[in-house]
Each structure stands twice: as C-alpha cells, then as structure tokens.
Coordinates of C-alpha atoms and ligand atoms in Angstrom, one line a residue:
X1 CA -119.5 35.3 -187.4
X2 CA -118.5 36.8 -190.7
X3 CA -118.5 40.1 -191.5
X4 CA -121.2 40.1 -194.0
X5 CA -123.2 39.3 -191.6
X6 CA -123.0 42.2 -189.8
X7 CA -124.6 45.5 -190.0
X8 CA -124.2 48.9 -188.1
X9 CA -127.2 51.2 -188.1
X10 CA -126.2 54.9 -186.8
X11 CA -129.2 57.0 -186.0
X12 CA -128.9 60.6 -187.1
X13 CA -132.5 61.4 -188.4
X14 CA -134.0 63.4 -185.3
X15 CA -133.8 67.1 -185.0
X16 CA -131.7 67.8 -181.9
X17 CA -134.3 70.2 -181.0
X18 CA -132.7 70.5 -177.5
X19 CA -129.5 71.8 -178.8
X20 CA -131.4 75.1 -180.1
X21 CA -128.7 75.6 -183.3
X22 CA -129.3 76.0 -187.2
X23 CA -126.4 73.5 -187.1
X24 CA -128.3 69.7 -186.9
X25 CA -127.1 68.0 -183.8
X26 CA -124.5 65.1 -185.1
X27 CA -122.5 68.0 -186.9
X28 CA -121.5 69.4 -183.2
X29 CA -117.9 68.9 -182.8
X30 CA -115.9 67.5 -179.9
X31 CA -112.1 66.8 -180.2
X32 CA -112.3 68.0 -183.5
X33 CA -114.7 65.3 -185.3
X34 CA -118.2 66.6 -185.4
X35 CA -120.5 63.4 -183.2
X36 CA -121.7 61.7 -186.1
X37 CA -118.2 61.4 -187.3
X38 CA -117.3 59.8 -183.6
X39 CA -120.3 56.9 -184.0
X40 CA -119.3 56.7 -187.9
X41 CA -115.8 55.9 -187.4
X42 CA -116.2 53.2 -184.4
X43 CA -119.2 51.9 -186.7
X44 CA -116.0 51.2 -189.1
X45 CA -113.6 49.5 -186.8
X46 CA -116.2 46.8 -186.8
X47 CA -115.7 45.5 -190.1
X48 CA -119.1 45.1 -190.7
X49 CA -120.7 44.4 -194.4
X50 CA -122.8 47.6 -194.2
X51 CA -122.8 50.8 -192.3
X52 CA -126.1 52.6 -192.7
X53 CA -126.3 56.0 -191.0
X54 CA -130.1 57.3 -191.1
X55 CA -130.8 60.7 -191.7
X56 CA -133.5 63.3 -192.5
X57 CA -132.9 66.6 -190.8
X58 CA -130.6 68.9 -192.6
X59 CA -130.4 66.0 -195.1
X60 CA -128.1 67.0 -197.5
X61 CA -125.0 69.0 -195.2
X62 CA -125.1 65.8 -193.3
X63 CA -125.1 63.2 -196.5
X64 CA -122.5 65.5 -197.6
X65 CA -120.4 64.8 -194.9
X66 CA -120.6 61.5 -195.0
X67 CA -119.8 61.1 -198.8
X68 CA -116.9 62.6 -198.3
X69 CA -115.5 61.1 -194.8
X70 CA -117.1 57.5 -194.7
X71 CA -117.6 56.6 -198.7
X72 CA -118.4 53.3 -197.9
X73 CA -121.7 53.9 -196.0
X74 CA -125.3 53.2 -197.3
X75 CA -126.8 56.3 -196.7
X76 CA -130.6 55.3 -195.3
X77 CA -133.3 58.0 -196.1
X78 CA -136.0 58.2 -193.0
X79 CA -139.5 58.9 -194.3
X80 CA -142.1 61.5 -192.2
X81 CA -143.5 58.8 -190.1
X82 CA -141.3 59.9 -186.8
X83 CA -139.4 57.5 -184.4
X84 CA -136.6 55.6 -183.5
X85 CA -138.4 51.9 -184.7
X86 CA -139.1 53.4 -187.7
X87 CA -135.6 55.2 -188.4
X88 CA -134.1 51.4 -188.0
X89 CA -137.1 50.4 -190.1
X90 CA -135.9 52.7 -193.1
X91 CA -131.9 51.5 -192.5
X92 CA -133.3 47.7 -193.1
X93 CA -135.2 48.4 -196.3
X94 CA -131.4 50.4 -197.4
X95 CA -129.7 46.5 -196.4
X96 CA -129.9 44.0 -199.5
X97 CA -132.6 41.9 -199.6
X98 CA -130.9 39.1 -198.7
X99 CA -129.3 40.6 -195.7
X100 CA -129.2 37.8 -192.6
X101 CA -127.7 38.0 -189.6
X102 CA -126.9 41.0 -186.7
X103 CA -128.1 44.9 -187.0
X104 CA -126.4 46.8 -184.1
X105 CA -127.9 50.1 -183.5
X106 CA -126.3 52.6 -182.6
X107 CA -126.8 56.3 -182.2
X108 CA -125.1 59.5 -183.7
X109 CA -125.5 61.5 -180.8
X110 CA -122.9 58.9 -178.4
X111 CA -119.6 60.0 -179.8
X112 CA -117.5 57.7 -176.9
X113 CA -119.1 54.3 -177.3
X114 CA -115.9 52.5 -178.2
X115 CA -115.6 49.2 -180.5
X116 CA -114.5 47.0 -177.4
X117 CA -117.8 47.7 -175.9
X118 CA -119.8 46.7 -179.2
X119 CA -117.6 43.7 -179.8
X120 CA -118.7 42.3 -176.6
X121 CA -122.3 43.1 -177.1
X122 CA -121.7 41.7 -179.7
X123 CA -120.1 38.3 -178.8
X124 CA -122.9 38.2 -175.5
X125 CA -125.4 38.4 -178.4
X126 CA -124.3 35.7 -180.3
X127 CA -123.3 33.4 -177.8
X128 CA -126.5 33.1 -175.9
X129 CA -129.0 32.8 -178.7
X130 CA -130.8 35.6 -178.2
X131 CA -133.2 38.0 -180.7
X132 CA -132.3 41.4 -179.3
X133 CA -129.3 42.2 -176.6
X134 CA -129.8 45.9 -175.1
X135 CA -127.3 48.1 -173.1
X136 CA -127.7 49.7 -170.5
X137 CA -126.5 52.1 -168.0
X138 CA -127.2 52.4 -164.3
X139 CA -126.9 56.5 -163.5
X140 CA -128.0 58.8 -160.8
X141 CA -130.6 60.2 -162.7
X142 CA -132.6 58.9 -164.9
X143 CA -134.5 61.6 -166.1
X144 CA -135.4 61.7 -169.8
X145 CA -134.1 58.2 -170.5
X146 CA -136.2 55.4 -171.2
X147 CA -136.2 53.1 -168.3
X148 CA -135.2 49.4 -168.3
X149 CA -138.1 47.2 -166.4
X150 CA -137.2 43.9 -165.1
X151 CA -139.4 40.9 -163.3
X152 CA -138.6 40.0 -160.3
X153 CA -135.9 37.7 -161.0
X154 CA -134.3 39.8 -163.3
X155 CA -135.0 39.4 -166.3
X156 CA -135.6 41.4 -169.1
X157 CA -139.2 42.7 -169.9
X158 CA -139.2 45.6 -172.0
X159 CA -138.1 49.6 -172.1
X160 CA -140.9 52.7 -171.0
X161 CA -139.9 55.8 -172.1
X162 CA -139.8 58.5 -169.5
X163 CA -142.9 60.2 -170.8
X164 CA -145.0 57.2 -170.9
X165 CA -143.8 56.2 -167.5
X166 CA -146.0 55.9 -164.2
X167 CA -144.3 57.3 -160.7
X168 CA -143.0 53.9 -159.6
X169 CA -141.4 52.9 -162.9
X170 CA -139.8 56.5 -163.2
X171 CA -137.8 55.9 -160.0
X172 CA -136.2 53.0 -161.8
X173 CA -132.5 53.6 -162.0
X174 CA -131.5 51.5 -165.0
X175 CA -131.9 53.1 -168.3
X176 CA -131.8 52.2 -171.9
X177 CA -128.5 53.3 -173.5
X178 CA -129.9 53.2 -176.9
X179 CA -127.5 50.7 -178.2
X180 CA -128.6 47.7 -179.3
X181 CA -128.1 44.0 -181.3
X182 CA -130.2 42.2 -182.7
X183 CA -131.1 39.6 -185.3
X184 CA -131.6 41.2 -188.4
X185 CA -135.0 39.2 -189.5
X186 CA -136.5 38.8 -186.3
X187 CA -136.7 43.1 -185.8
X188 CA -137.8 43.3 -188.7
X189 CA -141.1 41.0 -188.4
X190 CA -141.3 43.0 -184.6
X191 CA -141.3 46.0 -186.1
X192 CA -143.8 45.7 -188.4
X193 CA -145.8 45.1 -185.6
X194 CA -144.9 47.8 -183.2
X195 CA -147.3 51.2 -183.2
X196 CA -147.2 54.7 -181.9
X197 CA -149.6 54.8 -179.0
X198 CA -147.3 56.5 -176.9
X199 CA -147.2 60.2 -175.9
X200 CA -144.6 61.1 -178.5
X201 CA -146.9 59.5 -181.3
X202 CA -143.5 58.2 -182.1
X203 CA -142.7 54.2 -183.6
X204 CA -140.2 53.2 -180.9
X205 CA -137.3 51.0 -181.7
X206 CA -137.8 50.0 -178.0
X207 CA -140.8 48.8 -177.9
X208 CA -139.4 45.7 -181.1
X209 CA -138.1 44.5 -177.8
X210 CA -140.7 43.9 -176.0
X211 CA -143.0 42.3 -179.2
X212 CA -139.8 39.9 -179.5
X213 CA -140.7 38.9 -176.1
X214 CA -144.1 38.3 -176.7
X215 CA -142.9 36.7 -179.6
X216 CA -141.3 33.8 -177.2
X217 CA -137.4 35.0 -178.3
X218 CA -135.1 35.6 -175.9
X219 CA -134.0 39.1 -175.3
X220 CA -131.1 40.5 -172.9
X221 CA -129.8 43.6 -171.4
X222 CA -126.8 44.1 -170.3
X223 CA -125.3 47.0 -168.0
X224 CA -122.3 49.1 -169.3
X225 CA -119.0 49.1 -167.0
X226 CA -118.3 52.9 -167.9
X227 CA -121.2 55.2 -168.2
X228 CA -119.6 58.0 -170.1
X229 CA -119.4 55.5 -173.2
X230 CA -122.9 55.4 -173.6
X231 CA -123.3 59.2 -172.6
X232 CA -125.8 60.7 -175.4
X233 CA -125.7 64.2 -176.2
X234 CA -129.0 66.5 -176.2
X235 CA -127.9 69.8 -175.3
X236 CA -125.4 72.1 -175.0
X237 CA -124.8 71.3 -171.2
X238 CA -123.8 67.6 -172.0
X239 CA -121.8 68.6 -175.4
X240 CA -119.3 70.3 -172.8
X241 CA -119.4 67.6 -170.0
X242 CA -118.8 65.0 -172.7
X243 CA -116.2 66.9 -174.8
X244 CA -114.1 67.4 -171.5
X245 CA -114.1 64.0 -170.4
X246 CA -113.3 62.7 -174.3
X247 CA -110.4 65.3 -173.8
X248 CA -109.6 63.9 -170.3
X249 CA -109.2 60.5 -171.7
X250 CA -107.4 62.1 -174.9
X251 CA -104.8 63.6 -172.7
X252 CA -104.3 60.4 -170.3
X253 CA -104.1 58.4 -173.2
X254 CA -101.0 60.5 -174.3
X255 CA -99.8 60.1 -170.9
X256 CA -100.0 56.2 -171.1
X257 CA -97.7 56.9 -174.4
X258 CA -95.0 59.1 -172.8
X259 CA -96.0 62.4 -173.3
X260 CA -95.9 64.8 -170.5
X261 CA -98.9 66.8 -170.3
X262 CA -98.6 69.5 -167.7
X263 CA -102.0 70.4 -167.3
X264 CA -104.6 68.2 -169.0
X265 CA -107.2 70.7 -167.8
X266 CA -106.3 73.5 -170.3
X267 CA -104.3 71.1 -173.0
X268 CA -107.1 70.3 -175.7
X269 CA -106.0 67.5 -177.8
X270 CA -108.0 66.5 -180.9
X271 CA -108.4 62.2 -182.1
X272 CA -106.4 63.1 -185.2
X273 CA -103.5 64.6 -183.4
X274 CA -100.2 62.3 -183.7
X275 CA -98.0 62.7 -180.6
X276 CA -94.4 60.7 -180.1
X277 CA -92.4 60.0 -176.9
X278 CA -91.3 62.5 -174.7
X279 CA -93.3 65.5 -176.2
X280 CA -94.0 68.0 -173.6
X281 CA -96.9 70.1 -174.2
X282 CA -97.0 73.0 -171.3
X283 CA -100.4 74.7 -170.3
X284 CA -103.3 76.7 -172.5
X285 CA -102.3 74.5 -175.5
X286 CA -104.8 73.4 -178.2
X287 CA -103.7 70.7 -180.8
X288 CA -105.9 70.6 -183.6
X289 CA -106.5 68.6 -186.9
X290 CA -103.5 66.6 -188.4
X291 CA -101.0 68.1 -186.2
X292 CA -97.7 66.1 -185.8
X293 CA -95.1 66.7 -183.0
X294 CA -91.9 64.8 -182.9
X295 CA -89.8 63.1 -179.7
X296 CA -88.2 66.6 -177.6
X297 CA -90.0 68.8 -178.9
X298 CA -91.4 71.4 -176.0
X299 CA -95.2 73.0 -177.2
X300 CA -96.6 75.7 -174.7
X301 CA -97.7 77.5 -173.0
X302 CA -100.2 79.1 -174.6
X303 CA -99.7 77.7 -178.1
X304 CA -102.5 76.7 -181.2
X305 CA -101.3 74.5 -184.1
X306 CA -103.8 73.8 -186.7
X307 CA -102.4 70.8 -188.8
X308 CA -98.7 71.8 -188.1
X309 CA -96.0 69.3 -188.2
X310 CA -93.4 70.3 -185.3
X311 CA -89.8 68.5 -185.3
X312 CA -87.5 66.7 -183.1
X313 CA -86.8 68.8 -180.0
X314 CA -88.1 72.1 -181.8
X315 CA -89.8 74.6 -179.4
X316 CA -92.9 76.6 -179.9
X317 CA -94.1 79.1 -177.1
X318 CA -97.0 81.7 -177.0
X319 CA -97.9 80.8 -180.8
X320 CA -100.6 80.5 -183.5
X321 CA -100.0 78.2 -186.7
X322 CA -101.7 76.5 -189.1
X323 CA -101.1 74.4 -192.3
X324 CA -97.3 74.6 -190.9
X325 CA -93.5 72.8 -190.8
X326 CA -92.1 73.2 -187.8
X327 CA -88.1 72.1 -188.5
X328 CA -86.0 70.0 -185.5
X329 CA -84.6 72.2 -183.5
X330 CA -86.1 75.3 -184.7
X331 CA -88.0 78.0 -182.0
X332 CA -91.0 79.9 -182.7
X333 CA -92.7 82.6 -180.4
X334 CA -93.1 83.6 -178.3
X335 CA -96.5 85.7 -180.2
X336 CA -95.4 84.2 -183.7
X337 CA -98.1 84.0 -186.4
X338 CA -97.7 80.8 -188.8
X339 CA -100.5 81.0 -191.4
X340 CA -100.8 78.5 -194.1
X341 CA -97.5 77.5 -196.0
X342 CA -95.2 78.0 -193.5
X343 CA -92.1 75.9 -193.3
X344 CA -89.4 76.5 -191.4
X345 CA -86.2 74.9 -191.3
X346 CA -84.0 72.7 -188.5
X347 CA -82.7 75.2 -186.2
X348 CA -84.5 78.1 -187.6
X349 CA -86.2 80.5 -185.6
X350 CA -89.6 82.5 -186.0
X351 CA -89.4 85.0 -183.2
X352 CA -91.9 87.4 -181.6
X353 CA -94.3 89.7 -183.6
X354 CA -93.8 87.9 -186.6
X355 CA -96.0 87.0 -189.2
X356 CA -95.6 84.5 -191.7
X357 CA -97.1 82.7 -195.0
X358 CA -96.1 80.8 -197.7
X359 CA -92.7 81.3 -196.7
X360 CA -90.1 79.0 -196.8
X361 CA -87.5 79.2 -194.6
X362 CA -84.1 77.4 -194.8
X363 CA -82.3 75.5 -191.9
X364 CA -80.6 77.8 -189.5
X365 CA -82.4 81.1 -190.7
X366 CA -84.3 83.3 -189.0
X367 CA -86.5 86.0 -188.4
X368 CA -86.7 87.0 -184.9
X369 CA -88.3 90.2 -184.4
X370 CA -91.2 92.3 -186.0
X371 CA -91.5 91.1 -189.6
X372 CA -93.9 89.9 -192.2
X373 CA -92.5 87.4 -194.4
X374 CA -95.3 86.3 -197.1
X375 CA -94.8 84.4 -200.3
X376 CA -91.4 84.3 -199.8
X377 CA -88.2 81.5 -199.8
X378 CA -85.3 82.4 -198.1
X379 CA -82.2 79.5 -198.3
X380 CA -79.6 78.7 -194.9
X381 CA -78.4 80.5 -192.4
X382 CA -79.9 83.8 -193.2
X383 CA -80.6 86.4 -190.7
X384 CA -83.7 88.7 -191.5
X385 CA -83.0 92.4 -189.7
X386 CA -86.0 93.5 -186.8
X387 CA -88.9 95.3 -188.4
X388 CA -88.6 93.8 -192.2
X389 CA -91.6 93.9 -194.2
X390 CA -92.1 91.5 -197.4
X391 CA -94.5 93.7 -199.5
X392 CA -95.8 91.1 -201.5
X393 CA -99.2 92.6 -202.8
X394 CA -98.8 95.1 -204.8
X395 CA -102.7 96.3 -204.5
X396 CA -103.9 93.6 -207.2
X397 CA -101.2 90.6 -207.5
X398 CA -99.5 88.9 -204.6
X399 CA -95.5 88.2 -205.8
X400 CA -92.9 86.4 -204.6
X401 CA -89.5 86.8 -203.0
X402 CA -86.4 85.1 -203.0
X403 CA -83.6 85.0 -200.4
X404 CA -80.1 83.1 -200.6
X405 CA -78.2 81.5 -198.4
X406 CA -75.9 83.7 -195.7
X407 CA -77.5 86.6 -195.8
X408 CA -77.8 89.6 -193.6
X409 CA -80.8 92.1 -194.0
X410 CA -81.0 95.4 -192.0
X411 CA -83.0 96.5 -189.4
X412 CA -86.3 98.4 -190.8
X413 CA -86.3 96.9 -194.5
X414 CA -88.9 96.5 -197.3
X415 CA -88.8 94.0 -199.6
X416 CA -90.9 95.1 -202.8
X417 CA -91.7 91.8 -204.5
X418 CA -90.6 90.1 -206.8
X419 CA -87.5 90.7 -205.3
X420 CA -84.2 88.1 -205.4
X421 CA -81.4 88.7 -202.9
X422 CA -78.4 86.7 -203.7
X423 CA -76.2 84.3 -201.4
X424 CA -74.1 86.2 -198.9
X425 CA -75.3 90.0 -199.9
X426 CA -76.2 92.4 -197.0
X427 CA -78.4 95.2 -196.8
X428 CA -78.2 98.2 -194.9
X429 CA -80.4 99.0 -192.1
X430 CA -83.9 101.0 -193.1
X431 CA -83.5 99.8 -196.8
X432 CA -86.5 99.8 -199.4
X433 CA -85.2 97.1 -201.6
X434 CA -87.2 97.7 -204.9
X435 CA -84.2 95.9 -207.6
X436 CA -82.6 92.8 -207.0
X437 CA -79.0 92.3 -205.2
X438 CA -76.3 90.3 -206.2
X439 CA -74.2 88.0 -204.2
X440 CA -72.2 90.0 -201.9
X441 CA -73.3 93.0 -203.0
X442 CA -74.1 95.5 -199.6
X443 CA -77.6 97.3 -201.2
X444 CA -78.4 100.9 -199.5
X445 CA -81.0 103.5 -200.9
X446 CA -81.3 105.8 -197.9
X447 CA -80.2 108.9 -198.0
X448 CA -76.8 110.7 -196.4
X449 CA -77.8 111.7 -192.8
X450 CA -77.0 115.4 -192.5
X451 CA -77.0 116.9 -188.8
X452 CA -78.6 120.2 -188.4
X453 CA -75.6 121.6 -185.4
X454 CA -77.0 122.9 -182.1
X455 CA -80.8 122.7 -183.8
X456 CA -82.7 122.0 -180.8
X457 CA -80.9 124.8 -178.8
X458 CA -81.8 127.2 -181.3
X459 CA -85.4 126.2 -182.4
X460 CA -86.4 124.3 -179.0
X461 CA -85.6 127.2 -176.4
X462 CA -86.0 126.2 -172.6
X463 CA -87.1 122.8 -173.4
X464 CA -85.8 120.0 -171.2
X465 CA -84.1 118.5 -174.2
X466 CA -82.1 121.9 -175.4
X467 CA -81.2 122.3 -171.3
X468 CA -79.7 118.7 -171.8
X469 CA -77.9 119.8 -174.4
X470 CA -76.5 122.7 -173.4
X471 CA -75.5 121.0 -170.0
X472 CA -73.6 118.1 -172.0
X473 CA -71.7 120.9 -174.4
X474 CA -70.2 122.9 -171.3
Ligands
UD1_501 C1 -133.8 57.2 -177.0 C2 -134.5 56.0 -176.5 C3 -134.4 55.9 -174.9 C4 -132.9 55.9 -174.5 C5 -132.2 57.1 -175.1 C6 -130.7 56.9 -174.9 C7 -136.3 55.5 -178.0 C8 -137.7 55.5 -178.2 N1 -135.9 56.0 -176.9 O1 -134.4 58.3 -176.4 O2 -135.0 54.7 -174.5 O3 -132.9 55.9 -173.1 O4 -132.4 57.2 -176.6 O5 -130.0 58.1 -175.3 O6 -135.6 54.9 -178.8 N2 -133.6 59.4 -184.3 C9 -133.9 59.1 -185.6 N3 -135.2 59.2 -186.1 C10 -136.2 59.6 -185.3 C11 -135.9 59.9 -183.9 C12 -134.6 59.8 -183.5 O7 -133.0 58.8 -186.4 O8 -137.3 59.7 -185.8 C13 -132.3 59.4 -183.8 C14 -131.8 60.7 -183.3 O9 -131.1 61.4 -184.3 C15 -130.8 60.2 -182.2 C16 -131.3 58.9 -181.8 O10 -132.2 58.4 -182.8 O11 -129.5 60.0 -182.8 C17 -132.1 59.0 -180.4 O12 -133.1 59.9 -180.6 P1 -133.4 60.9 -179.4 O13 -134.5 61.8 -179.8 O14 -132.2 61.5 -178.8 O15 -134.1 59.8 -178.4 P2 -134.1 59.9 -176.8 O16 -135.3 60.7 -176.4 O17 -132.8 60.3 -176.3
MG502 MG1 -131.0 61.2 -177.2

C-alpha cells in the first residue's frame, strides 16, 4: 500500500476529566514529551499521507503545540456533538475529498503504542480484506473499558462500553484497546449511521464496528502481545504506572546499547536523551531534554542535566546543569551549579559550591571551590582561587569578564565587571579587582596587615584565648 493511502487519526478532543488539572490531558508529560507528543510522533514513523490529531478542549495550547512540534499534521476541529465516532467523523471531513484507503485510529492518551504494533495491524488489515481490524488487550480487570463480545466461535461481533454493559458481558476479560484500522469509505458510510442511545449520550466510534457487521463486511480483532502498549492514561494513578514502565524500558534499552545503568529504579531517562557506549550513569540521576553524554564518561549519583552535552570520559557527581558543555575529561561536582551557557573545557574542573553561567571555560581551567563565575570567559589552564565572586551586575546591567590563559587568582577575590585579566597575571589572595591586569602583572589592593602586640591579653582578660596566649609566650 502506498502511503497516500494511509491516514492516522490521533484522538485528543475529550476533556480528561479524570485527571482533575487545568492542564488538558495529552499535555501530561512522561519521559519528557507531553502524551500527545508520544501518539504524534509514532503517528509519524508511519509515513502516512495525513496525520490528523482531533482536538477541542483547551483548543488552542494544544494546536499550539502541535504547530510547532508536528507542522505537518492536519489539525481536525471536533464540533459539540460529543464522542469518539464523531471525533473520527470530524478528522474524515479534515482528509481531502478524494481520500481512499486506511484510517488508523489512534488515541492521544496511549503514549507506548509503538509503530511495529500498528504496522502489523496494519498489514493483518490489509491482508485479509477486511472493513475494520480492532485491538485488543486481554487484562485482569476490565473495569472502565469497553468490552470485546465474541460468538461462540470466536468471532468478532461488536464492542459494549462498560456503562452500557449487562453483569455477564462485564465479566468479559477482553477489552477494546481503542486502536483501530479501517477502510476509510466504509466508516465513513457506518458512521453516518451510528447514534447515541447509550448512557453517555455519546456517538461511539465503536459502535461503526458493529454497523459494518451488519453491513455484511468483515471486521477483526486482534489481541495485543504486550499490554502496556495499549495502556491508556485517565488519571494520575496510571500517568505514574505508565511513565515508570516507559522509563523501565528507556533504561533497558540503554542497557541493550552498552550503557551501564546502576539502578534503573532511580535513573530517569527522557526519549530525546542521546547516550554512547560505555556511559555509566550511577544512582538518583535524571537525564532530561537534548542531553548528550559521550563513551567513559561517569554521570551520578545524584546528578540533573537539562540539555547538557557531557564529553568523553568527563565525570559529573552530585550536580545540577542545564543548557551546558561538559568538556572530555573535565569533573564537575560534587554540588556544582551549571545554569544556561555554561561550557567547560577538556580536563577542566567545576568543583563544589560553585555556581556558573554564561561562562566559558578553557581546557584545563578550573574553579574548584566556592565561586560564582557569570558572564565570564576565562582561556587554558587557569586556576580561579576558593571563594571568587564574578560581580557581573552592577544593580542595572549585567557585564562581562575576561580571563587569560595561565592564570592564578587568590583565595577570596571579586571580580567587578567588565574586568580583563591578562595571560599569566596573578592576584593576591582577598583582592577586589575593580581595573584590569596586565600579563604577568601580580594585582593586590588590600591593605598592609598591622598586628596589634599582646592585644587579646590586654583587652580580653581571663578569656580562654588570652590564657592560651599567655601559656604559648612563657
Ligand atoms: C474508549 C473506548 C473504549 C476503550 C477505551 C480504551 C469508545 C466509545 N470507547 O473509552 O471502548 O476500551 O477507549 O482506552 O470509543 N475523545 C475525543 N472526542 C470525544 C471523546 C473522546 O477526541 O468526544 C478522545 C479522548 O481525548 C481520548 C480518546 O478519544 O484520547 C478516548 O476517549 P476516552 O474518554 O478516554 O474514552 P474511554 O472511556 O477510555
Ligand atoms: Mg481513555
């Protein structure tokens, strides 16, 4: 079959009502895509000619979203009459009118249903002739779902929803997994005909299969190997269950690759994270967004990268960064801050209770303890001294820094921005650098220490301190 003749319809109109948030439904996240963004991409990987997610609820945030993540879908407007049949209904008039073929349905609220899965609907579809090809799941409980009822040999004869069904057909273990094919003119003839007599006074999508029955087409349903791919999300209970076993299968996934992942249980590992060979990412670690590690490199415990790029063999402990560079070799943490801008050279090192953005940092420099470094570049094989503040804000403007190549900084410095520090200069410990230093130059601005002799005998009497002191003079 050609791909323009194939269409994938995403359900997204209904109002979640179960989830009880002033966020619609389908813009939950899990592993970092929100669920309509899950059933929107693997709607993609079909090739299909159209991909027509319906919506109604919240309208505009989600047709927002989908503008700007998956431009090529035909956004499908459903109008107030409620229901599943009807949602499909709107996404056929939004197909061209010459539109012939397969429609699979699927829904925005099943964020693990995988293209494989469809494909073979797909093909079983095809292959056999028939006008509608439904999956289904076979679960422990059934409650809620709409239940699959079959005659006596099996074969399909059409879906009751749980509220419309009777005590025998509710012990019925097979359920509809609300994914469906079928052929594109024949559902929509079936749905023309198909009410909403029913106790949701909804149009069901479900009950097209049964009228294409009655109709004399052939219709099939087919049971799913792995339940958790058709696992649709309602409330808040199953977003958890479901984003834990899409992280499960995230981490094992990794595994497969050659990543060690100590404990899969607290490693959370977004779709869009890249991960090479032999990473090792240690407990408590979130990877988020476009994050990028490289082969060696050693991430945990305890660390968060936002859309951080981390080099060959760096290693990154006890950390928070995002919108980072991460250089081979380099270390950060442990409790390092990387906000946005950060980049930080091969070999460098980011040490612990430091803060940094928009810093450049050259390869082999570092800043290991008790600094803020904003807005500044500072070139290779510097050393920033313990405690060093770069005031970049002056109250009203932020300004920038610049630090060469070689250099040593003292314990206990400011930096007053804008500030340049030439290659090889040293400052001394507890400076206040306010005018720029030359290359080589040593820059000092603290006063002479004077010492006040035998002050604490004199003015701290029988204290502790002037006893010690008068026990170390004799
Ligand atoms: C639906 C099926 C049920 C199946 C279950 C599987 C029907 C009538 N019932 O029930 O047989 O077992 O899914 O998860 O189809 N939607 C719209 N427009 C609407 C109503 C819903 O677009 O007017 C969308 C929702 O946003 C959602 C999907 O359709 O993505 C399913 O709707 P939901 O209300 O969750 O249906 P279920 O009661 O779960
Ligand atoms: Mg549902």
């Amino acid at each position: 079959m050609g791909e323009q003749h194939l269409a994938v319809v995403v359900l997204a109109a209904g109002a979640g009502t179960r989830m009880k948030s002033s966020t619609p439904k389908v813009m939950h996240e899990i592993a970092g895509l929100p669920l309509l963004g899950h059933a929107l991409a693997t709607a993609s990987s079909l090739g299909a000619a159209h991909v027509v997610p319906v919506i109604r609820h919240q309208r505009d945030l989600i047709a927002n979203y989908i503008e700007t993540y998956f431009p090529h879908a035909v956004i499908a407007d459903q109008d107030e009459v409620p229901g599943t049949g009807r949602a499909v209904e709107c996404a056929l008039n939004a197909l061209p009118e010459d539109f012939t073929g397969a429609v699979v349905v699927t829904s925005g609220d099943v964020p693990l249903l995988d293209v494989a899965t469809l494909e073979s609907l797909i093909d079983a579809h095809l292959a056999g002739g028939f006008s509608a090809t439904i999956l289904t799941s076979i679960v422990e409980d059934p409650a809620g779902y709409g239940r699959i009822i079959r005659s006596n040999d099996g074969k399909f004869i059409q879906i009751i929803e749980d509220r419309d069904a009777d005590a025998e057909q509710l012990e019925i273990t097979e359920v509809n997994a609300g994914v469906y094919v079928f052929d594109a003119a024949l559902l929509r003839n079936a749905l023309t005909k198909v009410g909403s007599h029913n106790a949701q006074g909804e149009k069901y999508l479900t009950d097209a299969a049964a009228e294409l029955i009655h109709e004399g087409f052939k219709v099939q349903a087919l049971a799913v190997a792995d339940n958790w791919l058709v696992a649709g999300i309602n409330d808040r209970v199953q977003l958890g269950e479901v984003a834990a076993e899409l992280n499960y299968r995230i981490c094992e996934a990794w595994q497969v690759a050659g990543v060690t992942i100590q404990d899969p249980s607290s490693t959370w590992i977004d779709v869009t994270v890249q991960l090479a060979q032999d990473v090792t990412i240690l407990p408590g670690t979130y990877l988020q967004g476009f994050t990028k590690i490289e082969t060696g490199a050693v991430v945990g415990p305890e660390v968060v990268l936002v859309d951080v790029e981390v080099g060959e063999g760096a290693k990154v402990v006890k950390t928070h960064a995002t919108g980072s560079k991460i250089g081979a070799g380099a270390s950060v943490g442990p409790f390092s801050y990387l906000r946005p801008g950060t980049e930080l050279g091969a070999d460098g090192k980011i040490g612990t209770f430091v803060e940094t953005k928009n810093a450049k940092i050259g390869a082999g420099s570092k800043v290991p303890h008790l600094s803020y470094v904003g807005d500044a570049t500072i070139g290779e094989n510097s050393n920033i001294g313990a405690g060093t503040i770069f005031a970049n804000y002056d109250g009203v403007k932020k300004h920038a820094s610049s630090i060469g190549s070689h250099v040593r900084t003292g314990s206990h410095n400011v930096f007053v921005a804008p500030i340049t520090i030439g290659d090889g200069a040293y400052t001394a410990a507890g400076t206040v650098v306010r005018k720029d230093v030359e290359a080589g130059d040593l820059a000092m601005n603290v006063a002479p220490q004077r010492n006040l002799a035998d002050w604490v005998i004199a003015k701290r009497p029988g204290t502790a301190a002037a006893e010690a002191a008068h026990k170390a003079k004799n």
